[in-house]
Coordinates of N, CA, C and O in Angstrom, one line a residue:
M1 N 93.2 89.2 57.3 CA 91.8 89.0 57.6 C 91.4 89.9 58.8 O 92.2 90.0 59.8
T2 N 90.3 90.6 58.7 CA 89.8 91.5 59.8 C 88.6 90.9 60.4 O 87.8 90.3 59.6
T3 N 88.3 91.0 61.7 CA 87.1 90.6 62.3 C 86.3 91.9 62.5 O 86.8 92.9 63.1
W4 N 85.0 91.8 62.1 CA 84.1 93.0 62.2 C 82.9 92.6 63.1 O 82.5 91.4 63.2
F5 N 82.3 93.6 63.7 CA 81.2 93.5 64.6 C 80.1 94.5 64.2 O 80.4 95.6 63.9
T6 N 78.9 94.0 64.2 CA 77.7 94.9 63.7 C 76.4 94.3 64.3 O 76.4 93.2 64.8
S7 N 75.4 95.1 64.1 CA 74.1 94.7 64.6 C 73.0 95.6 64.1 O 73.2 96.7 63.6
D8 N 71.7 95.1 64.1 CA 70.5 95.8 63.9 C 70.4 96.5 62.6 O 69.9 97.7 62.5
H9 N 70.7 95.8 61.5 CA 70.4 96.3 60.2 C 69.0 96.5 59.9 O 68.5 97.4 59.3
H10 N 68.2 95.6 60.4 CA 66.7 95.6 60.1 C 66.4 95.7 58.6 O 65.6 96.5 58.2
F11 N 67.1 94.9 57.8 CA 66.8 94.8 56.4 C 65.3 94.6 56.2 O 64.7 93.8 56.9
G12 N 64.7 95.3 55.3 CA 63.3 95.1 54.9 C 62.4 95.9 55.8 O 61.2 95.8 55.6
H13 N 62.8 96.5 56.8 CA 62.0 97.1 57.9 C 61.8 98.6 57.6 O 62.6 99.5 58.1
A14 N 60.8 99.0 56.8 CA 60.6 100.4 56.4 C 60.4 101.3 57.7 O 60.9 102.5 57.7
N15 N 59.7 100.9 58.7 CA 59.4 101.7 59.8 C 60.7 102.1 60.7 O 60.6 103.0 61.4
I16 N 61.7 101.3 60.6 CA 62.9 101.6 61.3 C 63.6 102.9 60.9 O 64.2 103.6 61.7
I17 N 63.3 103.3 59.7 CA 63.8 104.6 59.2 C 63.3 105.7 60.1 O 64.1 106.6 60.6
G18 N 62.0 105.8 60.4 CA 61.5 106.8 61.3 C 61.8 106.6 62.7 O 62.1 107.5 63.5
H19 N 61.7 105.3 63.2 CA 62.0 105.0 64.6 C 63.4 105.4 65.0 O 63.6 105.9 66.1
C20 N 64.4 105.3 64.1 CA 65.8 105.6 64.4 C 66.3 106.8 63.7 O 67.5 107.1 63.7
A21 N 65.4 107.6 63.0 CA 65.9 108.7 62.3 C 67.0 108.4 61.3 O 68.0 109.2 61.2
R22 N 66.9 107.3 60.6 CA 67.9 106.9 59.6 C 67.7 107.8 58.4 O 66.6 108.1 58.0
P23 N 68.8 108.2 57.8 CA 68.7 109.2 56.7 C 68.4 108.6 55.3 O 69.1 108.9 54.3
F24 N 67.4 107.8 55.2 CA 67.1 107.1 53.9 C 65.7 107.5 53.5 O 64.8 107.6 54.4
A25 N 65.5 107.6 52.2 CA 64.1 107.9 51.7 C 63.1 106.8 51.7 O 61.9 107.0 51.7
G26 N 63.6 105.6 51.8 CA 62.7 104.4 51.9 C 63.5 103.2 52.2 O 64.7 103.2 52.2
Q27 N 62.8 102.1 52.3 CA 63.3 100.8 52.7 C 64.3 100.3 51.6 O 65.4 99.8 52.0
Q28 N 64.0 100.4 50.4 CA 64.9 99.9 49.3 C 66.2 100.6 49.4 O 67.3 100.0 49.3
Q29 N 66.2 102.0 49.5 CA 67.4 102.7 49.5 C 68.2 102.4 50.8 O 69.4 102.2 50.7
M30 N 67.5 102.2 51.9 CA 68.2 101.8 53.1 C 68.9 100.5 53.0 O 70.1 100.4 53.3
D31 N 68.2 99.5 52.5 CA 68.8 98.2 52.3 C 70.0 98.2 51.4 O 71.1 97.7 51.7
D32 N 69.9 98.9 50.3 CA 71.0 99.0 49.3 C 72.2 99.7 49.9 O 73.3 99.3 49.7
E33 N 71.9 100.8 50.7 CA 73.0 101.6 51.3 C 73.7 100.8 52.4 O 74.9 100.9 52.6
L34 N 72.9 100.1 53.2 CA 73.5 99.3 54.2 C 74.4 98.2 53.7 O 75.5 97.9 54.2
V35 N 74.0 97.6 52.5 CA 74.9 96.6 51.9 C 76.1 97.3 51.3 O 77.2 96.8 51.5
R36 N 76.0 98.4 50.7 CA 77.1 99.2 50.2 C 78.1 99.5 51.3 O 79.3 99.3 51.1
R37 N 77.6 100.0 52.4 CA 78.5 100.4 53.5 C 79.2 99.2 54.2 O 80.3 99.3 54.6
W38 N 78.4 98.1 54.3 CA 79.0 96.8 54.8 C 80.2 96.5 53.9 O 81.3 96.3 54.3
N39 N 80.0 96.4 52.6 CA 81.0 96.0 51.6 C 82.1 97.1 51.4 O 83.2 96.7 51.0
S40 N 81.9 98.3 51.9 CA 82.9 99.3 51.8 C 84.1 99.1 52.8 O 85.2 99.6 52.7
V41 N 83.8 98.3 53.9 CA 84.8 98.0 54.9 C 85.1 96.5 55.0 O 86.2 96.1 55.3
V42 N 84.1 95.6 54.8 CA 84.3 94.2 54.9 C 84.9 93.6 53.6 O 84.3 93.8 52.6
G43 N 86.0 92.9 53.7 CA 86.6 92.3 52.5 C 86.1 90.8 52.4 O 85.6 90.2 53.3
P44 N 86.4 90.2 51.3 CA 86.0 88.8 51.0 C 86.6 87.8 52.0 O 86.0 86.7 52.2
D45 N 87.7 88.1 52.6 CA 88.4 87.1 53.5 C 88.1 87.5 55.0 O 88.7 86.8 55.8
D46 N 87.3 88.5 55.2 CA 87.0 88.9 56.6 C 86.0 88.1 57.3 O 85.2 87.4 56.6
E47 N 85.9 88.2 58.6 CA 84.9 87.5 59.4 C 84.0 88.6 60.0 O 84.5 89.6 60.4
V48 N 82.7 88.3 60.1 CA 81.8 89.3 60.6 C 80.9 88.6 61.7 O 80.4 87.5 61.5
W49 N 80.8 89.2 62.8 CA 79.8 88.8 63.9 C 78.7 89.8 63.9 O 78.9 91.0 64.2
H50 N 77.5 89.3 63.5 CA 76.3 90.1 63.5 C 75.5 89.8 64.8 O 75.1 88.7 65.0
L51 N 75.3 90.8 65.6 CA 74.7 90.6 66.9 C 73.2 90.8 66.9 O 72.6 91.4 67.8
G52 N 72.5 90.4 65.9 CA 71.1 90.3 65.9 C 70.3 91.4 65.2 O 70.8 92.4 64.9
D53 N 69.0 91.0 64.9 CA 68.1 91.9 64.2 C 68.6 92.2 62.8 O 68.7 93.4 62.4
F54 N 69.0 91.2 62.1 CA 69.5 91.3 60.8 C 68.4 91.8 59.8 O 68.7 92.7 59.0
A55 N 67.2 91.3 60.0 CA 66.1 91.7 59.1 C 64.8 91.7 59.9 O 64.7 91.1 61.0
Y56 N 63.8 92.4 59.4 CA 62.5 92.3 60.0 C 61.4 92.5 58.9 O 61.6 93.5 58.1
R57 N 60.5 91.6 58.8 CA 59.4 91.7 57.8 C 60.0 91.7 56.4 O 59.6 92.5 55.5
C58 N 61.0 90.9 56.2 CA 61.7 90.8 54.9 C 61.5 89.4 54.4 O 61.8 88.4 55.1
G59 N 60.9 89.2 53.2 CA 60.7 87.9 52.6 C 61.9 87.1 52.4 O 63.0 87.6 52.3
P60 N 61.8 85.7 52.3 CA 62.9 84.9 52.2 C 63.8 85.1 51.0 O 65.0 85.0 51.1
N61 N 63.2 85.4 49.9 CA 63.9 85.6 48.6 C 64.7 86.9 48.7 O 65.9 86.9 48.3
R62 N 64.1 87.9 49.3 CA 64.8 89.2 49.4 C 65.9 89.0 50.4 O 67.0 89.6 50.3
L63 N 65.7 88.3 51.5 CA 66.7 88.1 52.5 C 67.9 87.4 51.9 O 69.1 87.8 52.2
L64 N 67.7 86.4 51.2 CA 68.8 85.6 50.6 C 69.6 86.5 49.6 O 70.8 86.5 49.5
D65 N 68.8 87.3 48.8 CA 69.5 88.3 47.9 C 70.4 89.2 48.6 O 71.5 89.4 48.2
I66 N 69.9 89.8 49.7 CA 70.7 90.7 50.5 C 71.9 90.0 51.1 O 73.1 90.5 51.0
F67 N 71.7 88.9 51.7 CA 72.8 88.1 52.3 C 73.9 87.7 51.3 O 75.1 87.8 51.6
S68 N 73.5 87.3 50.1 CA 74.4 86.9 49.1 C 75.3 88.1 48.6 O 76.3 87.8 48.0
R69 N 74.8 89.3 48.8 CA 75.6 90.5 48.3 C 76.6 90.9 49.4 O 77.4 91.8 49.1
L70 N 76.5 90.4 50.6 CA 77.4 90.9 51.6 C 78.8 90.2 51.6 O 78.8 88.9 51.5
Q71 N 79.9 90.9 51.7 CA 81.2 90.4 51.7 C 81.5 89.8 53.0 O 80.9 90.1 54.0
G72 N 82.5 88.8 53.0 CA 82.9 88.2 54.2 C 83.0 86.7 54.0 O 82.0 86.1 53.4
R73 N 84.0 86.0 54.4 CA 84.2 84.6 54.3 C 83.3 83.8 55.3 O 82.9 82.7 55.1
A74 N 83.1 84.4 56.5 CA 82.4 83.8 57.5 C 81.5 84.9 58.2 O 82.1 85.8 58.8
I75 N 80.2 84.7 58.1 CA 79.3 85.7 58.8 C 78.5 84.9 59.8 O 77.8 84.0 59.5
H76 N 78.7 85.3 61.1 CA 78.1 84.6 62.2 C 76.9 85.4 62.7 O 77.0 86.6 62.6
L77 N 75.9 84.8 63.3 CA 74.8 85.4 63.9 C 74.7 85.1 65.3 O 74.6 83.9 65.7
V78 N 74.6 86.2 66.1 CA 74.2 86.1 67.5 C 72.8 86.6 67.5 O 72.6 87.8 67.3
S79 N 71.8 85.8 67.6 CA 70.4 86.1 67.3 C 69.8 87.2 68.2 O 70.2 87.3 69.4
G80 N 69.0 88.0 67.6 CA 68.3 89.1 68.3 C 66.8 88.8 68.4 O 66.3 87.8 67.8
N81 N 66.0 89.7 68.9 CA 64.6 89.5 69.1 C 63.8 89.5 67.8 O 62.7 89.0 67.8
H82 N 64.3 90.0 66.7 CA 63.6 90.1 65.5 C 64.1 89.0 64.5 O 63.6 89.0 63.4
D83 N 65.0 88.2 64.9 CA 65.5 87.2 63.9 C 64.6 85.9 64.0 O 64.6 85.1 64.9
R84 N 63.8 85.8 62.9 CA 62.8 84.7 62.8 C 63.3 83.6 61.8 O 64.5 83.7 61.4
K85 N 62.5 82.7 61.5 CA 62.9 81.5 60.8 C 63.6 81.8 59.4 O 64.5 81.1 59.1
H86 N 63.1 82.8 58.7 CA 63.8 83.0 57.4 C 65.2 83.6 57.6 O 66.1 83.2 56.8
T87 N 65.4 84.4 58.6 CA 66.7 84.9 58.9 C 67.6 83.7 59.4 O 68.7 83.6 58.9
L88 N 67.1 82.9 60.2 CA 67.8 81.8 60.8 C 68.2 80.8 59.7 O 69.1 80.0 59.9
A89 N 67.4 80.7 58.6 CA 67.7 79.8 57.5 C 68.8 80.2 56.6 O 69.1 79.5 55.7
L90 N 69.3 81.4 56.7 CA 70.3 81.9 55.8 C 71.6 81.1 56.1 O 71.8 80.5 57.2
P91 N 72.5 81.1 55.1 CA 73.8 80.3 55.3 C 74.8 80.9 56.2 O 76.0 81.2 55.8
W92 N 74.5 81.1 57.4 CA 75.4 81.7 58.4 C 76.5 80.7 58.7 O 76.3 79.5 58.6
A93 N 77.7 81.2 59.0 CA 78.8 80.3 59.5 C 78.5 79.7 60.8 O 78.9 78.5 61.0
S94 N 77.7 80.4 61.6 CA 77.3 79.8 62.9 C 76.1 80.7 63.4 O 76.0 81.8 63.0
I95 N 75.3 80.1 64.2 CA 74.2 80.8 64.9 C 74.2 80.4 66.3 O 74.2 79.2 66.7
Q96 N 74.1 81.4 67.2 CA 74.0 81.2 68.6 C 73.3 82.4 69.3 O 73.1 83.4 68.6
Q97 N 72.9 82.2 70.5 CA 72.2 83.3 71.2 C 73.2 84.2 72.0 O 72.9 85.3 72.4
Y98 N 74.4 83.6 72.2 CA 75.4 84.2 73.1 C 76.8 83.6 72.6 O 76.8 82.5 72.2
A99 N 77.8 84.4 72.6 CA 79.1 83.9 72.2 C 80.2 84.6 73.1 O 80.1 85.7 73.4
E100 N 81.3 83.8 73.3 CA 82.5 84.3 74.0 C 83.6 83.9 73.0 O 83.7 82.8 72.5
L101 N 84.5 84.9 72.7 CA 85.6 84.6 71.8 C 86.8 85.5 72.2 O 86.7 86.4 73.0
Q102 N 87.9 85.1 71.6 CA 89.1 85.8 71.7 C 89.5 86.3 70.3 O 89.5 85.5 69.3
V103 N 89.7 87.6 70.1 CA 90.1 88.2 68.9 C 91.4 89.0 69.1 O 91.3 89.9 69.9
E104 N 92.5 88.6 68.5 CA 93.7 89.3 68.7 C 94.1 89.4 70.2 O 94.5 90.5 70.6
G105 N 93.8 88.4 71.0 CA 94.1 88.4 72.4 C 93.1 89.0 73.3 O 93.2 89.0 74.5
Q106 N 92.0 89.6 72.7 CA 91.0 90.3 73.5 C 89.8 89.4 73.7 O 89.2 88.9 72.8
A107 N 89.5 89.2 75.0 CA 88.3 88.4 75.3 C 87.1 89.3 75.1 O 87.0 90.4 75.5
I108 N 86.1 88.7 74.4 CA 84.9 89.4 74.1 C 83.6 88.6 74.3 O 83.6 87.4 73.9
V109 N 82.6 89.1 74.9 CA 81.3 88.5 75.1 C 80.3 89.2 74.2 O 80.2 90.4 74.3
L110 N 79.7 88.4 73.4 CA 78.7 88.9 72.4 C 77.3 88.5 72.8 O 77.1 87.3 73.0
F111 N 76.4 89.5 72.8 CA 75.0 89.2 73.1 C 74.2 90.4 72.4 O 74.7 91.5 72.3
H112 N 73.0 90.1 72.0 CA 72.2 91.1 71.4 C 71.9 92.3 72.3 O 71.8 93.4 71.9
Y113 N 71.8 92.0 73.6 CA 71.4 93.0 74.6 C 72.7 93.4 75.4 O 73.6 92.5 75.7
A114 N 72.7 94.6 75.9 CA 73.8 95.1 76.7 C 73.7 94.3 78.1 O 72.6 94.1 78.6
L115 N 74.8 94.0 78.6 CA 74.9 93.3 79.9 C 75.5 94.2 80.9 O 76.4 95.1 80.6
R116 N 75.1 94.1 82.2 CA 75.8 94.8 83.3 C 77.0 94.1 83.8 O 78.0 94.8 84.2
V117 N 77.0 92.8 83.8 CA 78.2 92.0 84.1 C 78.2 90.8 83.2 O 77.2 90.4 82.6
W118 N 79.4 90.3 82.9 CA 79.6 89.2 82.0 C 80.9 88.5 82.4 O 81.7 88.9 83.2
N119 N 81.0 87.3 81.9 CA 82.2 86.5 82.2 C 83.5 87.3 81.9 O 83.7 87.8 80.9
R120 N 84.3 87.3 82.9 CA 85.7 87.9 82.9 C 85.6 89.5 82.7 O 86.5 90.1 82.3
C121 N 84.4 90.0 83.1 CA 84.3 91.5 83.0 C 85.3 92.2 83.9 O 85.7 93.4 83.6
H122 N 85.7 91.6 85.0 CA 86.6 92.3 85.9 C 88.1 91.9 85.6 O 89.0 92.2 86.3
H123 N 88.2 91.2 84.4 CA 89.6 90.8 84.0 C 89.8 91.2 82.5 O 90.6 90.6 81.8
G124 N 89.2 92.3 82.1 CA 89.5 92.9 80.8 C 88.6 92.5 79.7 O 88.8 93.0 78.5
A125 N 87.6 91.6 79.9 CA 86.8 91.1 78.8 C 85.8 92.3 78.4 O 85.3 93.0 79.3
W126 N 85.5 92.4 77.2 CA 84.5 93.4 76.7 C 83.2 92.7 76.4 O 83.1 91.5 76.1
N127 N 82.1 93.5 76.5 CA 80.8 93.1 76.1 C 80.4 94.0 74.9 O 80.4 95.2 75.0
L128 N 80.1 93.3 73.8 CA 79.6 94.0 72.6 C 78.2 93.6 72.4 O 77.8 92.5 72.6
Y129 N 77.3 94.6 72.1 CA 75.9 94.4 72.1 C 75.3 95.3 71.0 O 75.9 96.1 70.4
G130 N 74.0 95.0 70.7 CA 73.2 95.8 69.8 C 71.9 96.3 70.5 O 72.0 96.7 71.6
H131 N 70.8 96.1 69.8 CA 69.5 96.3 70.3 C 69.1 97.7 70.6 O 68.0 98.2 70.4
S132 N 70.0 98.5 71.1 CA 69.7 99.9 71.6 C 69.7 101.0 70.6 O 69.4 102.1 70.9
H133 N 70.2 100.6 69.4 CA 70.2 101.6 68.2 C 70.9 102.9 68.6 O 70.4 104.0 68.2
G134 N 72.0 102.8 69.3 CA 72.8 104.0 69.6 C 72.2 104.9 70.7 O 72.7 106.0 70.9
R135 N 71.2 104.4 71.4 CA 70.6 105.2 72.5 C 71.1 104.8 73.9 O 70.6 105.4 74.9
L136 N 72.0 103.8 74.0 CA 72.5 103.4 75.3 C 74.0 103.5 75.2 O 74.7 102.8 74.5
N137 N 74.5 104.4 76.0 CA 76.0 104.6 76.0 C 76.6 103.4 76.7 O 76.1 102.8 77.6
G138 N 77.8 103.1 76.2 CA 78.6 102.0 76.7 C 79.4 102.5 77.9 O 79.1 103.4 78.6
S139 N 80.5 101.8 78.1 CA 81.4 102.1 79.2 C 82.9 101.8 78.7 O 83.1 101.7 77.5
S140 N 83.8 101.8 79.5 CA 85.2 101.5 79.1 C 85.4 100.0 78.7 O 86.4 99.7 78.2
T141 N 84.3 99.2 78.9 CA 84.5 97.8 78.6 C 83.2 97.2 77.9 O 83.1 96.0 77.6
S142 N 82.2 98.1 77.6 CA 81.1 97.6 76.8 C 80.7 98.6 75.7 O 80.9 99.8 75.9
C143 N 80.2 98.1 74.6 CA 80.0 99.0 73.4 C 78.9 98.5 72.6 O 78.8 97.3 72.2
D144 N 78.1 99.4 72.1 CA 77.0 99.2 71.1 C 77.7 99.1 69.8 O 78.3 100.1 69.3
V145 N 77.5 98.0 69.1 CA 78.1 97.8 67.7 C 77.0 97.9 66.6 O 77.3 97.6 65.5
G146 N 75.8 98.4 67.0 CA 74.7 98.5 66.0 C 75.0 99.5 65.0 O 75.7 100.5 65.2
V147 N 74.4 99.4 63.8 CA 74.7 100.3 62.7 C 74.3 101.7 63.0 O 74.9 102.6 62.5
D148 N 73.3 101.9 63.9 CA 72.9 103.3 64.2 C 74.0 104.0 65.0 O 74.0 105.2 65.1
A149 N 74.9 103.3 65.6 CA 75.9 103.9 66.4 C 77.3 104.0 65.7 O 78.2 104.5 66.2
W150 N 77.3 103.4 64.4 CA 78.6 103.4 63.7 C 78.4 103.8 62.3 O 79.0 103.3 61.3
S151 N 77.6 104.9 62.0 CA 77.5 105.4 60.7 C 77.1 104.3 59.6 O 77.5 104.4 58.5
Y152 N 76.3 103.3 60.1 CA 75.8 102.3 59.3 C 76.8 101.4 58.7 O 76.6 100.8 57.6
T153 N 77.9 101.2 59.3 CA 78.9 100.2 58.9 C 79.3 99.3 60.1 O 79.2 99.7 61.2
P154 N 79.8 98.1 59.8 CA 80.4 97.3 60.8 C 81.6 98.0 61.4 O 82.3 98.9 60.8
A155 N 82.0 97.6 62.7 CA 83.1 98.2 63.4 C 84.2 97.1 63.6 O 83.9 96.0 63.9
S156 N 85.4 97.6 63.4 CA 86.6 96.7 63.6 C 87.0 96.7 65.1 O 86.6 97.6 65.9
L157 N 87.8 95.7 65.5 CA 88.3 95.6 66.9 C 89.1 96.9 67.2 O 88.9 97.5 68.3
E158 N 89.9 97.4 66.3 CA 90.6 98.7 66.5 C 89.7 99.9 66.8 O 89.9 100.7 67.7
Q159 N 88.6 100.0 66.0 CA 87.7 101.1 66.1 C 87.0 101.0 67.5 O 86.8 102.0 68.1
I160 N 86.6 99.8 67.8 CA 85.9 99.6 69.1 C 86.9 99.9 70.3 O 86.5 100.6 71.2
A161 N 88.1 99.5 70.2 CA 89.1 99.8 71.2 C 89.2 101.3 71.4 O 89.3 101.8 72.5
E162 N 89.3 102.1 70.3 CA 89.3 103.5 70.4 C 88.1 104.1 71.1 O 88.3 105.0 71.9
R163 N 86.9 103.6 70.8 CA 85.7 104.1 71.4 C 85.7 103.8 72.9 O 85.3 104.6 73.7
L164 N 86.2 102.6 73.2 CA 86.2 102.2 74.6 C 87.1 103.0 75.4 O 86.9 103.4 76.6
K165 N 88.2 103.5 74.8 CA 89.2 104.4 75.5 C 88.5 105.7 75.9 O 88.9 106.4 76.8
K166 N 87.4 106.1 75.1 CA 86.7 107.3 75.4 C 85.5 107.1 76.2 O 84.6 107.9 76.3
G167 N 85.4 105.9 76.8 CA 84.3 105.5 77.7 C 83.1 104.8 77.1 O 82.1 104.5 77.7
G168 N 83.3 104.4 75.8 CA 82.3 103.6 75.1 C 81.1 104.3 74.6 O 80.2 103.7 74.0
D169 N 81.0 105.7 74.9 CA 79.8 106.4 74.4 C 79.7 106.5 72.9 O 80.7 106.5 72.2
V170 N 78.5 106.5 72.4 CA 78.2 106.6 71.0 C 78.6 108.0 70.6 O 78.2 109.0 71.2
V171 N 79.5 108.1 69.6 CA 80.0 109.4 69.1 C 79.7 109.7 67.6 O 80.1 110.6 67.1
S172 N 79.0 108.7 67.0 CA 78.7 108.9 65.5 C 77.7 110.0 65.3 O 76.9 110.3 66.1

């Protein structure tokens, strides 16, 4: 089992293509490609932490269709500023606004927004965040896990560790 981290898919949000210069011809192509790229790395027994803005202006039936196509035995949501009632009604493994966890011995603080300080930040804990769409560089202990910073795929702990060794800057 692998644990993955991701954020800011904005399923159903046609305008995000222009706002973030995403390489898709339209919203349907973007949604389908984001699902394909998710499933290209996430296996059926894996765990995923989604750090918010899963969808925007996407109807409940479409949302459920997209969610049901995503691989992963447990998909958690750390809610973002665009996660409304239809997104929150999806069958998430858990929903919270903030989370602290240990993955393979690494302490991690998850929040939709980048933090300047966080619990145990001076003791090796990492802050993973979204919201900035690859426009905010990280540091040696904080990293943007949004799809715009990771070639539209979730990131593994190993991939994040490699990026943090390089200072956390977006390199996609």
